[in-house]
PDB file of C-alpha atoms in Angstrom:
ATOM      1  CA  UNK A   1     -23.268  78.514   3.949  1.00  0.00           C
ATOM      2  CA  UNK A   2     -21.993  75.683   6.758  1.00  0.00           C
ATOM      3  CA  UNK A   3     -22.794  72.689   7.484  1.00  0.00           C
ATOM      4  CA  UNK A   4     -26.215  72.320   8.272  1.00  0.00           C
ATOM      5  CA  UNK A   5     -27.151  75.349   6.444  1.00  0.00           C
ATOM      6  CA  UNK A   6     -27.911  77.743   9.244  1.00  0.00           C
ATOM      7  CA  UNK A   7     -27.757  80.352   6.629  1.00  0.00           C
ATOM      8  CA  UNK A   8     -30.361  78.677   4.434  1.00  0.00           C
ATOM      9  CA  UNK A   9     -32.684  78.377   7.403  1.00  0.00           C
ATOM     10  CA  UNK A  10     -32.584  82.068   8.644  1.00  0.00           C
ATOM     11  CA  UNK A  11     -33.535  82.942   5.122  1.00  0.00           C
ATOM     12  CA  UNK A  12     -36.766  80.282   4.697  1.00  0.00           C
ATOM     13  CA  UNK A  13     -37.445  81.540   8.147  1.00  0.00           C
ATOM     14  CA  UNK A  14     -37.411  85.409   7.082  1.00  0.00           C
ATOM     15  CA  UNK A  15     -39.251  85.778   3.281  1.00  0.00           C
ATOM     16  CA  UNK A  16     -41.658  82.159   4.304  1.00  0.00           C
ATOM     17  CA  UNK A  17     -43.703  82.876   1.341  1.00  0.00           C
ATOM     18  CA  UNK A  18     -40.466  82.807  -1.145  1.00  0.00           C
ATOM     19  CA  UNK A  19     -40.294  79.669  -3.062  1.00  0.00           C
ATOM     20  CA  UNK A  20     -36.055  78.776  -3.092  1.00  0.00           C
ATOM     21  CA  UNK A  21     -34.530  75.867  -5.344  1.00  0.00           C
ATOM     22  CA  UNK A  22     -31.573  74.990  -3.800  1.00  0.00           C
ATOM     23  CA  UNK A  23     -28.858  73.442  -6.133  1.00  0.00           C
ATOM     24  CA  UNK A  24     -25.215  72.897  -6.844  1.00  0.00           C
ATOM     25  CA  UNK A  25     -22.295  71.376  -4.355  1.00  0.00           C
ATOM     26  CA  UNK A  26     -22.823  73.133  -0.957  1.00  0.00           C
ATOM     27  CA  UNK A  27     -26.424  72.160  -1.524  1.00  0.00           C
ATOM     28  CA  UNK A  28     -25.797  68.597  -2.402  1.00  0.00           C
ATOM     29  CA  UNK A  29     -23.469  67.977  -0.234  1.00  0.00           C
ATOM     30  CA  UNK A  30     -26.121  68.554   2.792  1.00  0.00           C
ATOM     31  CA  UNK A  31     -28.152  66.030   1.753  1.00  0.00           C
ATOM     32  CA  UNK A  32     -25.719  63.793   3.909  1.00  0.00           C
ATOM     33  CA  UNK A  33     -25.785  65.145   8.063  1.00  0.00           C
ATOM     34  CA  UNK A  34     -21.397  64.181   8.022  1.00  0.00           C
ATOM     35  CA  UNK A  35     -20.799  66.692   5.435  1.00  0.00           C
ATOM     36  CA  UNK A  36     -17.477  68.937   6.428  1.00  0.00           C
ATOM     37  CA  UNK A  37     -17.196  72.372   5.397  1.00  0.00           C
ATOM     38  CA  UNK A  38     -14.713  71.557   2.507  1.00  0.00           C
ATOM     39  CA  UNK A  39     -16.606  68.833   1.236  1.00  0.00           C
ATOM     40  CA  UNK A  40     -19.136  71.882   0.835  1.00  0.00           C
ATOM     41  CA  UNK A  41     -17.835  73.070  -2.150  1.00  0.00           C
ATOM     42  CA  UNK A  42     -17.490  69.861  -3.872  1.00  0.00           C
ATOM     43  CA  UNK A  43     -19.007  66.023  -4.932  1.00  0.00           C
ATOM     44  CA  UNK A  44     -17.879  63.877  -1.210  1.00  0.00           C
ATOM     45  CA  UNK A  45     -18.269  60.260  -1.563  1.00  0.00           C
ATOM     46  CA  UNK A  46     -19.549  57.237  -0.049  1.00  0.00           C
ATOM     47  CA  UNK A  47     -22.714  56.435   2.296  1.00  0.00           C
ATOM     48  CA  UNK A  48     -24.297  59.564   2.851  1.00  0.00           C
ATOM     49  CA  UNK A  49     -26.039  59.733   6.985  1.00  0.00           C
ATOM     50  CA  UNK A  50     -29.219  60.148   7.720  1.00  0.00           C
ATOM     51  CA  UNK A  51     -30.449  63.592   8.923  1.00  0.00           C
ATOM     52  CA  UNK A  52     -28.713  65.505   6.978  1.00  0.00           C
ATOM     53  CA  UNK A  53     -29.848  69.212   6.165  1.00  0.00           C
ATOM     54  CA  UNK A  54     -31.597  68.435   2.887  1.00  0.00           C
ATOM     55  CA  UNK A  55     -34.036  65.877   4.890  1.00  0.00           C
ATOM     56  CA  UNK A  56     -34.941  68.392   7.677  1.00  0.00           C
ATOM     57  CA  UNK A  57     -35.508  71.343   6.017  1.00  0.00           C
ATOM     58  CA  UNK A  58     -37.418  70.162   3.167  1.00  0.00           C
ATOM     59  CA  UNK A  59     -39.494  68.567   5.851  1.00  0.00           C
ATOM     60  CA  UNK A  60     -40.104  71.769   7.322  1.00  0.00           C
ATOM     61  CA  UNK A  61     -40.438  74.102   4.945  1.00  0.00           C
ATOM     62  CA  UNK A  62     -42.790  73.421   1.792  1.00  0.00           C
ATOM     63  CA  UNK A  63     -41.828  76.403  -0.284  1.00  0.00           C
ATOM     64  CA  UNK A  64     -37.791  74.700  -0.986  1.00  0.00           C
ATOM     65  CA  UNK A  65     -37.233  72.892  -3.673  1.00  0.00           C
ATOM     66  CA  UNK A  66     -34.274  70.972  -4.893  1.00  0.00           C
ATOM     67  CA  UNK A  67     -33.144  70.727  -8.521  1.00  0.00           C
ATOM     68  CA  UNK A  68     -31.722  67.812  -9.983  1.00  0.00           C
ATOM     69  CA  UNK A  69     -30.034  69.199 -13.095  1.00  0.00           C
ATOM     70  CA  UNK A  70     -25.999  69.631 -11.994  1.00  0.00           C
ATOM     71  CA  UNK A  71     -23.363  66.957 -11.608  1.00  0.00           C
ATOM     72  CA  UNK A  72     -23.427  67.856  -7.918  1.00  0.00           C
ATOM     73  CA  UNK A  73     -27.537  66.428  -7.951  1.00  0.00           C
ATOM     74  CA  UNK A  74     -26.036  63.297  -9.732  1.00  0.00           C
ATOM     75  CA  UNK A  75     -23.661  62.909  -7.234  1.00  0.00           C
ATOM     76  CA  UNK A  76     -25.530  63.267  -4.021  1.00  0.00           C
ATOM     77  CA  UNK A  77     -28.689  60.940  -4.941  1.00  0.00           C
ATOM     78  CA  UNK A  78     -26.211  57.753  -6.672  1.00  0.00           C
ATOM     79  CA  UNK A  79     -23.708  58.309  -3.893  1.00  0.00           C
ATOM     80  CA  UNK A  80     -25.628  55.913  -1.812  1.00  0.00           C
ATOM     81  CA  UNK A  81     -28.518  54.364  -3.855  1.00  0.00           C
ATOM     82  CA  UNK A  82     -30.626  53.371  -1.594  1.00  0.00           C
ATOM     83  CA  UNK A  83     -30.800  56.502   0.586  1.00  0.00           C
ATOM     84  CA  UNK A  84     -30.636  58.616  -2.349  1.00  0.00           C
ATOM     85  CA  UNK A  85     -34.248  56.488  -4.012  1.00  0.00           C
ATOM     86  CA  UNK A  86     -35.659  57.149  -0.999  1.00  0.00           C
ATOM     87  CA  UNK A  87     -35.131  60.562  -0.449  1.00  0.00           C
ATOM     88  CA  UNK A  88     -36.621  60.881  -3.760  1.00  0.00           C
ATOM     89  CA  UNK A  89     -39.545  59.538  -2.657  1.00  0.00           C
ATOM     90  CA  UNK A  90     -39.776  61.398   0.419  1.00  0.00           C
ATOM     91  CA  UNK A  91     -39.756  64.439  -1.139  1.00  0.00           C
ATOM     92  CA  UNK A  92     -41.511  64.192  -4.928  1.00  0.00           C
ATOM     93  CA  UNK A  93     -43.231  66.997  -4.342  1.00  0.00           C
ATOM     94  CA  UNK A  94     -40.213  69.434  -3.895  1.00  0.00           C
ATOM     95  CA  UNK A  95     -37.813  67.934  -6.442  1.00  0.00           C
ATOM     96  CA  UNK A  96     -37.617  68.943  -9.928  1.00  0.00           C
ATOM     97  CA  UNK A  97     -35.031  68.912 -12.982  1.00  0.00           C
ATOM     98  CA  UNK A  98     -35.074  72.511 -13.910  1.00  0.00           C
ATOM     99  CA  UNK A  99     -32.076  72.887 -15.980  1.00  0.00           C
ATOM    100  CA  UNK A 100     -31.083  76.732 -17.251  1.00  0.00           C
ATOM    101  CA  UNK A 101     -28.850  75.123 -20.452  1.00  0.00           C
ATOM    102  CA  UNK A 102     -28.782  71.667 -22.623  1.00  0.00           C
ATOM    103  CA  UNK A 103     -26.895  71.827 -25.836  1.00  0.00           C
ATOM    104  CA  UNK A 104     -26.695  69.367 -28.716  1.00  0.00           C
ATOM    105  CA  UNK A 105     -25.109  66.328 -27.871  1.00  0.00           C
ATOM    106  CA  UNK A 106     -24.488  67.284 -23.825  1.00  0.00           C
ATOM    107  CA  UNK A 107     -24.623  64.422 -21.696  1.00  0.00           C
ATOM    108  CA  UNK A 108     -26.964  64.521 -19.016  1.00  0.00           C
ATOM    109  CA  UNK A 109     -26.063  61.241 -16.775  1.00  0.00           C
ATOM    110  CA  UNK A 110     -28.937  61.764 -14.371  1.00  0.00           C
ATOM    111  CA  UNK A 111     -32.212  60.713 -17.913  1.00  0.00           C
ATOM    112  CA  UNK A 112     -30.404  57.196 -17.568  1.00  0.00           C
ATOM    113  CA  UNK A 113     -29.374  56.938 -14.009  1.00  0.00           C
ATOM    114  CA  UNK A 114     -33.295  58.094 -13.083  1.00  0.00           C
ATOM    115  CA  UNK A 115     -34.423  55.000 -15.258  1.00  0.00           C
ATOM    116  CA  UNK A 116     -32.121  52.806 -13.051  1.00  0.00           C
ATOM    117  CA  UNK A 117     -33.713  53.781  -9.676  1.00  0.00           C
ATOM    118  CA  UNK A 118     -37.177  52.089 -10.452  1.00  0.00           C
ATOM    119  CA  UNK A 119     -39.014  55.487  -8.883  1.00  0.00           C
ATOM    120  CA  UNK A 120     -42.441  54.553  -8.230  1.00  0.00           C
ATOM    121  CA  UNK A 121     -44.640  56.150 -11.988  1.00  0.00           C
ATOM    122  CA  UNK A 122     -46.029  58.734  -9.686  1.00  0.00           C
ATOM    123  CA  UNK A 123     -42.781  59.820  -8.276  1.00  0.00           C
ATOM    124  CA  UNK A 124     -40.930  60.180 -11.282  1.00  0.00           C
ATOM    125  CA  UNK A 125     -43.679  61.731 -12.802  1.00  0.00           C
ATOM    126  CA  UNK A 126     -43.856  64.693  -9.792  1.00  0.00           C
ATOM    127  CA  UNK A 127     -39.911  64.835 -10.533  1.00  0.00           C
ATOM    128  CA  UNK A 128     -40.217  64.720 -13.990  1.00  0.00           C
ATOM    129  CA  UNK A 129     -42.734  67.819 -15.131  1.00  0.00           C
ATOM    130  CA  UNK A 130     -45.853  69.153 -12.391  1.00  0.00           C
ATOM    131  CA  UNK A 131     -43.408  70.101  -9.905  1.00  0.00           C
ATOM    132  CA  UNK A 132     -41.914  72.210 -11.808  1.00  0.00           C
ATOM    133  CA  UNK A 133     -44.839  73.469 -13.530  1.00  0.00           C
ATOM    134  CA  UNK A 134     -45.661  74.421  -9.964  1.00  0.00           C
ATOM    135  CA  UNK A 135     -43.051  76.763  -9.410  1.00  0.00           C
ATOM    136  CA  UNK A 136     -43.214  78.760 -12.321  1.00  0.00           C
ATOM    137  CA  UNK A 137     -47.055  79.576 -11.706  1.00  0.00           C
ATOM    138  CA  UNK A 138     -47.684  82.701  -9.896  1.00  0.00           C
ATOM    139  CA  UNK A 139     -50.167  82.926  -7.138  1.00  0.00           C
TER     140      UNK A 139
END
């Protein structure tokens, strides 16, 4: 997609009843509203500004979801702590750790870094297990 995720947006827009988890770099990457199409398809750095993609159209559609689970998740929410904590907040409801693979021994950075954010119980909670619960029901 570009920045902004136009493509993203005709899609939620055309099948509104599909639920999409959005995940990996391009996705990440859009949580910030500065993000350059080559910074798409990696982990950019520093203070991430407000309005990005990830903000608007989780506001306005309730049927995406963002996972968690990648280094490119990592990346976007410790990037800038204290946007990142609150967009965690913001959207609980529609933010999930729903990793395909974890073998022995793998380190997962984002268990310890989680603990360091001091998410409200409830939050962490939504992130942690009903959210994706939610998802996997069928209606």
């Amino acid at each position: 997609d570009q920045p902004g995720l136009p493509g993203l947006e005709r899609l939620l827009k055309s099948v509104p009843k599909a639920k999409l988890i959005g995940h990996g770099p391009g996705w990440w990457a859009s949580i910030s509203k500065a993000v350059t199409q080559p910074e798409m398809g990696g982990y950019p750095k520093g203070p991430v500004a407000p309005n990005g993609a990830l903000d608007r159209l989780m506001g306005q559609y309730p049927q995406l979801y963002a996972d968690l689970s990648a280094g490119s998740g990592h990346n976007a929410i410790q990037r800038d702590l204290g946007f990142g904590r609150e967009f965690l907040i913001r959207h609980a409801d529609q933010i999930l750790f729903g990793s395909d693979y974890l073998a022995r021994d793998q380190q997962v950075p984002q268990f310890e870094f989680m603990d360091t954010l001091k998410l409200p119980a409830d939050v962490e909670e939504k992130i942690c297990r009903p959210t994706a619960r939610r998802l996997i029901v069928m209606d």
